[in-house]
Tab-separated table of C-alpha atoms in Angstrom:
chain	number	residue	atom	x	y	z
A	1	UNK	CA	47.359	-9.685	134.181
A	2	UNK	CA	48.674	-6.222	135.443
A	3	UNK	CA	50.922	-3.427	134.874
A	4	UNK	CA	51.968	-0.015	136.348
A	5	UNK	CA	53.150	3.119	135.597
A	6	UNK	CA	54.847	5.674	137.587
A	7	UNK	CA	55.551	9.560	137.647
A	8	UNK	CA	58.115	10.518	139.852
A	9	UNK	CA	58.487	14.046	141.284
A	10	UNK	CA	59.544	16.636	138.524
A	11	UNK	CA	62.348	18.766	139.509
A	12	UNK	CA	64.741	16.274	141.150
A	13	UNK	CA	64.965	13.197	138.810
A	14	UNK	CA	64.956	16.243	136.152
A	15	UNK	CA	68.426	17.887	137.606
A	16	UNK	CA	70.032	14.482	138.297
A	17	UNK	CA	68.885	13.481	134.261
A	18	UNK	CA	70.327	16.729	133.051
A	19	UNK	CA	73.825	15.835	135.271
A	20	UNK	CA	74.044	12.464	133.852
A	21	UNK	CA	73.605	13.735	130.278
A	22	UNK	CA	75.975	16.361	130.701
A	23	UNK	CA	78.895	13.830	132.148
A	24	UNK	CA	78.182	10.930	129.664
A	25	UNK	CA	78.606	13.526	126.379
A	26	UNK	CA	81.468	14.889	127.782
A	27	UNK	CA	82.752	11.733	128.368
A	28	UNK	CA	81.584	10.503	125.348
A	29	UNK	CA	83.484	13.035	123.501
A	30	UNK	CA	86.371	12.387	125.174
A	31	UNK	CA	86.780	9.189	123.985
A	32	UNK	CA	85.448	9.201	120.187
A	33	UNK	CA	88.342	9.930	118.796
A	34	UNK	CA	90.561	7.138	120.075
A	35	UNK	CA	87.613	4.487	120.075
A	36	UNK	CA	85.185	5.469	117.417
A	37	UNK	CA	86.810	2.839	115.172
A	38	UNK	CA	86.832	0.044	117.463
A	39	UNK	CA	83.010	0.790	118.731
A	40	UNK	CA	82.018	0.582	115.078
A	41	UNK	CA	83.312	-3.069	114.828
A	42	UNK	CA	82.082	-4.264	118.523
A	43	UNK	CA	79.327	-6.601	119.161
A	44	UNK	CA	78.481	-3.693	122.153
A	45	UNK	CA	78.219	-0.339	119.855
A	46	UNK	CA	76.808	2.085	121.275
A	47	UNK	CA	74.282	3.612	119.011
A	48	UNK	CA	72.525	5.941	121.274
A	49	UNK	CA	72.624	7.310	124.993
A	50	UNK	CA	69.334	5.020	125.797
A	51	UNK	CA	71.491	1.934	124.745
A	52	UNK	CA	74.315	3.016	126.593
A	53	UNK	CA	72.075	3.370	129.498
A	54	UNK	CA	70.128	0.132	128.865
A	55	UNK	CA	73.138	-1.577	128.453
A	56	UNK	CA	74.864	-0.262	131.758
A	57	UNK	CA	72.222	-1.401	133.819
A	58	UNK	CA	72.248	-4.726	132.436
A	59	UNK	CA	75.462	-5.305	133.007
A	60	UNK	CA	76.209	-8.119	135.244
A	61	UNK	CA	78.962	-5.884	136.348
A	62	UNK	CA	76.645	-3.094	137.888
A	63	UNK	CA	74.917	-5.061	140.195
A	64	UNK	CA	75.146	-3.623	143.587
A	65	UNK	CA	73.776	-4.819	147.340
A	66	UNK	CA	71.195	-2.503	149.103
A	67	UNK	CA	70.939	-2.553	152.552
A	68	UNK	CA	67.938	-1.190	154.421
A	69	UNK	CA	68.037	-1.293	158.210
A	70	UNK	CA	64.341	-0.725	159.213
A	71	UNK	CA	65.109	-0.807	162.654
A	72	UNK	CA	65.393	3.321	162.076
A	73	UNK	CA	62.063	3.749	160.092
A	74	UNK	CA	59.536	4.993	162.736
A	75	UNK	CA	56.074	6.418	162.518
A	76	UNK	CA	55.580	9.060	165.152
A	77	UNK	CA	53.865	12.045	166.222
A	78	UNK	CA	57.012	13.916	164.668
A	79	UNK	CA	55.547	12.992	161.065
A	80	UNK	CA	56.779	15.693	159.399
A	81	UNK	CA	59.112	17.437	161.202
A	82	UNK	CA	60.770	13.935	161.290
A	83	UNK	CA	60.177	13.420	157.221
A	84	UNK	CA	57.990	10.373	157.635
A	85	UNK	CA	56.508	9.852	154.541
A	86	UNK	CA	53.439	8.920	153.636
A	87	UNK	CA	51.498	6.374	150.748
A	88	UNK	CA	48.380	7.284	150.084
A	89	UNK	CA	46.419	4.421	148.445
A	90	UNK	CA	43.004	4.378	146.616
A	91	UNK	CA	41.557	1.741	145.008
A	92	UNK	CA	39.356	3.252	141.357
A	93	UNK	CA	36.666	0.559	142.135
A	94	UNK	CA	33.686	2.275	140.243
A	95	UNK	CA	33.514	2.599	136.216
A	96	UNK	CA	31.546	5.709	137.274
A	97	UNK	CA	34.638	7.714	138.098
A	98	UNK	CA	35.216	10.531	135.889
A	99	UNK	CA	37.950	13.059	135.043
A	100	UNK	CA	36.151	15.277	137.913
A	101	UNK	CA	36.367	13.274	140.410
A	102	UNK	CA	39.538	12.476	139.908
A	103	UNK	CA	40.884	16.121	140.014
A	104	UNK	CA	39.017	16.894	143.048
A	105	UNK	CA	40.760	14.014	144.820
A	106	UNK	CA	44.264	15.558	143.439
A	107	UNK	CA	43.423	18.665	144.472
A	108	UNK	CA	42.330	17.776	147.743
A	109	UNK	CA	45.833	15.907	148.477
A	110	UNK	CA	47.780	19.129	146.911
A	111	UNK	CA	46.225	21.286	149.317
A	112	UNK	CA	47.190	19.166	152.393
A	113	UNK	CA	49.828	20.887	154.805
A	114	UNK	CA	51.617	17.771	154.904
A	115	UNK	CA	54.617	18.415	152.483
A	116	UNK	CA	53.878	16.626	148.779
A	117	UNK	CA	57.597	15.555	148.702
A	118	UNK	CA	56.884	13.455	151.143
A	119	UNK	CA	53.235	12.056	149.974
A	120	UNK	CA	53.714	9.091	147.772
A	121	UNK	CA	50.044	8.074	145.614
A	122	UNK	CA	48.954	4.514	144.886
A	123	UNK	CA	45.974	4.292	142.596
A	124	UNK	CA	44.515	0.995	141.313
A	125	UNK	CA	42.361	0.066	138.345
A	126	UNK	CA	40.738	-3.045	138.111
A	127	UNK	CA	39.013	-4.405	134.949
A	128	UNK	CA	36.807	-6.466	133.919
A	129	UNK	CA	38.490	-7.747	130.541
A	130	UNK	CA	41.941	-8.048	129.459
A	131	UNK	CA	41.600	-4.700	127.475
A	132	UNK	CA	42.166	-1.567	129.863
A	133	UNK	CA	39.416	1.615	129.683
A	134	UNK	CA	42.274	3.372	126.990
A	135	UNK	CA	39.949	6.788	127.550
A	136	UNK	CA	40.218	6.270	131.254
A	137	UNK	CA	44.127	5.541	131.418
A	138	UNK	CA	44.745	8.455	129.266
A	139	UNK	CA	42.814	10.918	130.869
A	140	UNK	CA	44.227	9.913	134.214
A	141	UNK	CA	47.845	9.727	132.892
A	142	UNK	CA	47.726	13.378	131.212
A	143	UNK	CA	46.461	14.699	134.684
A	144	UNK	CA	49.289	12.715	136.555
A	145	UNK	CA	51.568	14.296	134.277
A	146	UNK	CA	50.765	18.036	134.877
A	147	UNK	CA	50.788	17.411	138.588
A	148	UNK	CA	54.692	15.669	138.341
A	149	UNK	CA	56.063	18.016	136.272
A	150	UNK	CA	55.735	20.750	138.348
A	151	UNK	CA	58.598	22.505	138.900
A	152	UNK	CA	57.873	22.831	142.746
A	153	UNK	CA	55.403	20.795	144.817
A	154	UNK	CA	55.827	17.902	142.910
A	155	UNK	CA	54.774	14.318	145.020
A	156	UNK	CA	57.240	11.813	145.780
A	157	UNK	CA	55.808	9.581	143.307
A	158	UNK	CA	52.194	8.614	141.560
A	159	UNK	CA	51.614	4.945	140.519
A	160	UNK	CA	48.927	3.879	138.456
A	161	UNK	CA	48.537	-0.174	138.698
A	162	UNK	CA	45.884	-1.882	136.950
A	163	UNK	CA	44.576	-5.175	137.573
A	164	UNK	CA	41.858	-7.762	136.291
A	165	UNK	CA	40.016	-9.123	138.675
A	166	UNK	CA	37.699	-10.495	136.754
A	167	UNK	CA	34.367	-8.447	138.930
A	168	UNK	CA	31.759	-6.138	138.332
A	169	UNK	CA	32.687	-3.809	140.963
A	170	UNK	CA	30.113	-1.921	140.464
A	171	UNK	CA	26.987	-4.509	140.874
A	172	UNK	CA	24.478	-4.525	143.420
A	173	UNK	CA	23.246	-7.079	144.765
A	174	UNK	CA	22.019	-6.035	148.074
A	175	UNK	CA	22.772	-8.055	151.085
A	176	UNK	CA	22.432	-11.248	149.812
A	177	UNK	CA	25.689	-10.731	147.851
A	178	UNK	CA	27.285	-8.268	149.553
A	179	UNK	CA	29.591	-10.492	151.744
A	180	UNK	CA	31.115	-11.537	148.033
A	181	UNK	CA	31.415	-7.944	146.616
A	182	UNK	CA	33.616	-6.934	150.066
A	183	UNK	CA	35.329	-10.386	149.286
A	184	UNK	CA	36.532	-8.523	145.939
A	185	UNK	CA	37.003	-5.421	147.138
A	186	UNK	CA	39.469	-7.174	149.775
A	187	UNK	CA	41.714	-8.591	147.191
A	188	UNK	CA	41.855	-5.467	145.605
A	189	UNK	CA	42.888	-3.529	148.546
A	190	UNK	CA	45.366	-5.972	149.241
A	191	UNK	CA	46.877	-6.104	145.813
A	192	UNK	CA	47.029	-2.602	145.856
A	193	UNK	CA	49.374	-2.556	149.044
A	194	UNK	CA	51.532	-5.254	148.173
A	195	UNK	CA	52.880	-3.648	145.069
A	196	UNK	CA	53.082	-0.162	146.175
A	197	UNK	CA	54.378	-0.545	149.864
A	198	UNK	CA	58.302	0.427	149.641
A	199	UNK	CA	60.738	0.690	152.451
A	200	UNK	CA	60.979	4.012	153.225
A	201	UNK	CA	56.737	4.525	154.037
A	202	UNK	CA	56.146	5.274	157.808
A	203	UNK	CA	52.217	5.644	157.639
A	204	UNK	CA	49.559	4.679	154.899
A	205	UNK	CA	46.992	6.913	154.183
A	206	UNK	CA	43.408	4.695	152.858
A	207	UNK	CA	41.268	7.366	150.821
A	208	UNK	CA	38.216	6.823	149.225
A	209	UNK	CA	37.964	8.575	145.791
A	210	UNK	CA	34.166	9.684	146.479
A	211	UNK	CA	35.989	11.840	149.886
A	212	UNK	CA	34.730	15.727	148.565
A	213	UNK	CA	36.320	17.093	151.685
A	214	UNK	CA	38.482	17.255	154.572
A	215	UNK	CA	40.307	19.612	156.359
A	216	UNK	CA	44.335	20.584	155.016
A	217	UNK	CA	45.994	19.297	158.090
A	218	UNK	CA	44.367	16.308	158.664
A	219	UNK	CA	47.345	14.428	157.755
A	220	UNK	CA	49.286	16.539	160.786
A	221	UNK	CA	46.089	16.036	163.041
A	222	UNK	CA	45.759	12.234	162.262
A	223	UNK	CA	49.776	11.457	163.396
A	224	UNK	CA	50.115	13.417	166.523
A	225	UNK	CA	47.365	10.979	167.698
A	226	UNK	CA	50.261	8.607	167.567
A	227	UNK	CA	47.789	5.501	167.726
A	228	UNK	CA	48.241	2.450	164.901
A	229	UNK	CA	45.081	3.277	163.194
A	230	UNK	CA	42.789	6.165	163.088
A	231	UNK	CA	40.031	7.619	161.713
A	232	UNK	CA	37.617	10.476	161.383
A	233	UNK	CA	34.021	10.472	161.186
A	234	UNK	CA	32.938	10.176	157.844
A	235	UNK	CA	29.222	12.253	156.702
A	236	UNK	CA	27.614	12.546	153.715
A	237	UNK	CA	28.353	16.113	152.398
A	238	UNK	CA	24.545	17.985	152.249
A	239	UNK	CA	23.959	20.922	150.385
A	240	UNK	CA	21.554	22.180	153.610
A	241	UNK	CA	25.208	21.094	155.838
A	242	UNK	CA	22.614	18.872	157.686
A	243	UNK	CA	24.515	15.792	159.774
A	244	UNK	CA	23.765	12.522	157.501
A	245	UNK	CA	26.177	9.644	158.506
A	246	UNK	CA	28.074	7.869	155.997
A	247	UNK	CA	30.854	5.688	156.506
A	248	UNK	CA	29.175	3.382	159.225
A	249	UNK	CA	31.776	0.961	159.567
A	250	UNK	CA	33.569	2.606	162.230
A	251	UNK	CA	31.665	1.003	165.065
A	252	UNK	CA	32.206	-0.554	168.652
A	253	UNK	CA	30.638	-3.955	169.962
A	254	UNK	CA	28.042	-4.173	172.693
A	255	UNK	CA	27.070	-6.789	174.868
A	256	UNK	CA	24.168	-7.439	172.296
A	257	UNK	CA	26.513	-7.246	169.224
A	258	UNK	CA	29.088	-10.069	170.814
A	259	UNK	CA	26.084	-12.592	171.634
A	260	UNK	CA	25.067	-12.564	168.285
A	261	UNK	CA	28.063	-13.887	167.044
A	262	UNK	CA	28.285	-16.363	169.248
A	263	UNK	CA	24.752	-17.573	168.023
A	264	UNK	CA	25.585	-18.176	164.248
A	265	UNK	CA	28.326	-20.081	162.567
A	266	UNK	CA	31.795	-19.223	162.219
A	267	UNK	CA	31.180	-18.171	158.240
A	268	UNK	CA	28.306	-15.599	158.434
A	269	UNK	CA	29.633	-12.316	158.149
A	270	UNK	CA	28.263	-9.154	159.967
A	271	UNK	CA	27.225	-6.583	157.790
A	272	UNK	CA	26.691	-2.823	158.984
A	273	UNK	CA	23.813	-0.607	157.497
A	274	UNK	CA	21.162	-3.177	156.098
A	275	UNK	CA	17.957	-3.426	157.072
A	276	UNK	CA	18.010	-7.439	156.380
A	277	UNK	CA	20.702	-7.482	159.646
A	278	UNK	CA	20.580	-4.849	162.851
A	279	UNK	CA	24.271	-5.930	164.819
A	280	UNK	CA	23.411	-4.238	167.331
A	281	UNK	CA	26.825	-2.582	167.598
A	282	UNK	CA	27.795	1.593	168.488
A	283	UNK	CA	28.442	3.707	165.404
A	284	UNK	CA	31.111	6.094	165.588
A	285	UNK	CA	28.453	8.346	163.724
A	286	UNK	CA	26.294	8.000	166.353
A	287	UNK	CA	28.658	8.914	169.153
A	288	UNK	CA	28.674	12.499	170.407
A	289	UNK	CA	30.798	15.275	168.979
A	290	UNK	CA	31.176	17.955	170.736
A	291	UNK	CA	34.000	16.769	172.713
A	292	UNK	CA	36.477	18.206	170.403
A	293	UNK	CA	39.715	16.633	167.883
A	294	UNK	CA	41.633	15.066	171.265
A	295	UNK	CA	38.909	13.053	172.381
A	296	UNK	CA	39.327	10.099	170.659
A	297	UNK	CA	37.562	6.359	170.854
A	298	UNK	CA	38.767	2.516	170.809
A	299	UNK	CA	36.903	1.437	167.936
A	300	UNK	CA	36.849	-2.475	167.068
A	301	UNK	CA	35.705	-2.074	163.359
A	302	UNK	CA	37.336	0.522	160.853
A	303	UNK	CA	35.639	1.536	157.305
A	304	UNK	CA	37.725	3.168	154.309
A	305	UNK	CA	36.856	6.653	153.437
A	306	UNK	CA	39.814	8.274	155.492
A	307	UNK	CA	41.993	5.577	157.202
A	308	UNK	CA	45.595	6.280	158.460
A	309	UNK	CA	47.624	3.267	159.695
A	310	UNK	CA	51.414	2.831	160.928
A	311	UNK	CA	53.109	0.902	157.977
A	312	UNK	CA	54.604	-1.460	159.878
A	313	UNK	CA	50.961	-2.996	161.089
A	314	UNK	CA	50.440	-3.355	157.417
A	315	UNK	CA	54.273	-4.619	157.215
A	316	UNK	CA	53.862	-7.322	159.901
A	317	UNK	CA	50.688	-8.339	158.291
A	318	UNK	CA	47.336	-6.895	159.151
A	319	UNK	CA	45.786	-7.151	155.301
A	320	UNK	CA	42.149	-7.402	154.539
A	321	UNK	CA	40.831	-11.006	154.654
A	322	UNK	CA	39.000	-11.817	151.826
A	323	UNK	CA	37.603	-14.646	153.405
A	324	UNK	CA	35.663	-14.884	156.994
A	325	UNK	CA	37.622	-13.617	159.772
A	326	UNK	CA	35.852	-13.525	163.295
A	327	UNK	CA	32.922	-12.614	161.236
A	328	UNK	CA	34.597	-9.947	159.002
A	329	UNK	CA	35.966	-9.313	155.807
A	330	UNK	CA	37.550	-6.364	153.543
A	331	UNK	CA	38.227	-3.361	156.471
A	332	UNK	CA	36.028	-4.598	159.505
A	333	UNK	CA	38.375	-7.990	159.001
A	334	UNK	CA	41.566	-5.822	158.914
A	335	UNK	CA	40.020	-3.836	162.048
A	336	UNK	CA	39.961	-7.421	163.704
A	337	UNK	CA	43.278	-8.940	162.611
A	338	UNK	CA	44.687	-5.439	163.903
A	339	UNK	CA	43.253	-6.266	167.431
A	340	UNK	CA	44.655	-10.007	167.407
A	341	UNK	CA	47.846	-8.470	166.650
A	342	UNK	CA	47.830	-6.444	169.918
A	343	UNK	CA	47.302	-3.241	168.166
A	344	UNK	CA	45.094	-0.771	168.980
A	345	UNK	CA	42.580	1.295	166.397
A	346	UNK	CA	40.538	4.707	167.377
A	347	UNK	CA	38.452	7.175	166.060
A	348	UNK	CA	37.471	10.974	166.507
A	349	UNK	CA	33.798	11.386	166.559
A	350	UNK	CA	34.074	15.267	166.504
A	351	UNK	CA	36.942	15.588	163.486
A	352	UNK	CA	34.618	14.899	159.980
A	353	UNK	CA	35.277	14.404	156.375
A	354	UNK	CA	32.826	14.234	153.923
A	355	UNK	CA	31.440	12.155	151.294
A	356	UNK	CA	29.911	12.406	148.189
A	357	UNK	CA	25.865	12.040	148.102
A	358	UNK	CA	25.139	8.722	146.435
């Protein structure tokens, strides 16, 4: 079971409402006084502008044929100079999410240099009943709505979608389970995608909820990379500003990491950061970093904290396996369909976001 919601941007769909109003009363008016008899005797009276509306747009009569040539929707360094727009997609995972965090994340995507017009938002809520959290919905649906109906600097569009999956998202298992829990977490991301990627998206944008900061341009410094996938390094922010890695899925393989999986069965997945497995592999958080933003790194797994792809990887299907895939699932599985694809994915050690302390 699932449903949606949107919030489009403010002042345009407001204008082009008040123009429609204005021309159907004035048409209206024009014609009440020759047809108000005959509309009070027809199966199709029109009792109100809604049911005018409504009725319009079920009209067999109305139909119409779109045509999208994607052949002209291109991801480039350009970004936006060449109004490539952007869906930014996050996946509510955790119960533990409050009101705070949820602002900060707002605010952090409202200060971006990248211009919100352009910036379409994707959230997902999965349950674990048939009854949504009604206090969580509403307090995320009254903050949606101050952002959208801004007069100026209004995004594209925010959709809330909210899903049962029928998982604790938030249990712990430790490794024994964990392969299971990034199953989940999988089918999430990749139910997410499915219902909010439109036509018109150039990149997508994967940002974790729990990011507390990253710089305003990193949209801008992400494209002109002009790579399929990229990411920063992701550390744990530190009140001391110490250097505490965090997102250690962002990795390369070694000679040691590749014999390994050679030596176990096709459905054992390789886990990073547990002390029950060590891969052997290169962290990106491990890599040096004071190289600067334009050196960047083939990487051959990705994690999720700040993860910008071209759509059209996503398009010609690079999802995130939910099952076993070359030893992967949920991002690191993505990272590898990505590479049997004949794409390419990279990282910039020196160029850091930061996560919340958990």
């Amino acid at each position: 079971m699932s449903s949606h919601c949107i919030f489009r941007g403010g002042k345009r769909l407001a204008m082009v409402t008040l123009v429609m109003t204005c021309l159907f009363l004035f048409a209206f008016n024009q014609s009440s006084t020759h047809t108000n008899h005959r509309m009070c005797h027809s199966p199709r009276s029109l009792n109100s502008m809604q049911k005018a509306l409504t009725w319009k747009t079920r009209s067999k009569h109305s139909a119409q044929l779109y045509y999208r040539n994607l052949n002209g929707l291109n991801a480039s360094s350009g970004g936006a100079k060449s109004q490539e727009r952007i869906l930014v997609l996050t996946p509510l995972l955790h119960k533990t999410t409050t009101i705070e965090h949820l602002s900060r994340y707002f605010d952090l995507l409202d200060k971006t240099t990248y211009p919100n017009h352009l910036i379409s938002i994707g959230l997902l809520i999965p349950t674990t009943t048939q009854q949504p959290d009604a206090r969580r919905m509403i307090e995320l649906k009254s903050l949606v709505e101050q952002l959208q109906q801004r007069w100026f600097h209004a995004f594209d569009d925010i959709t809330i979608y909210q899903r049962n999956f029928g998982f604790d998202f938030d249990s712990n298992d430790g490794f024994r389970l964990e392969p299971y829990r990034r199953s989940m977490m999988a089918r999430a991301k990749n139910y997410l995608l499915s219902a909010a990627l439109r036509d018109d998206h150039s990149w997508v944008a994967w940002v974790g909820m729990d990011v507390v900061s990253y710089p305003t341009t990193i949209f801008q410094d992400l494209i002109r990379h002009n790579v399929d996938v990229i990411v920063p390094n992701s550390l744990r922010a530190t009140k001391d500003g110490s250097f505490w890695a965090h997102d250690r899925n962002n990795w390369q393989e070694t000679d040691t990491s590749m014999r390994l999986q050679m030596s176990v069965g096709a459905d054992f997945i390789m886990l990073e950061g547990y002390r029950e497995l060590a891969t052997g592999r290169t962290l990106m958080v491990d890599m040096p970093t004071h190289l600067g933003p334009d050196h960047v790194v083939p990487l051959d797994g990705v994690g999720a904290s700040f993860t910008l792809v071209k759509a059209q990887v996503h398009r010609e299907g690079a999802n995130f396996p939910s099952f076993p895939f070359q030893h992967q699932l949920d991002t690191e599985g993505f990272a590898r369909m990505v590479q049997a694809m004949g794409y390419g994915l990279f990282g910039i050690p020196s160029y850091f976001v930061y996560h919340a302390s958990t």
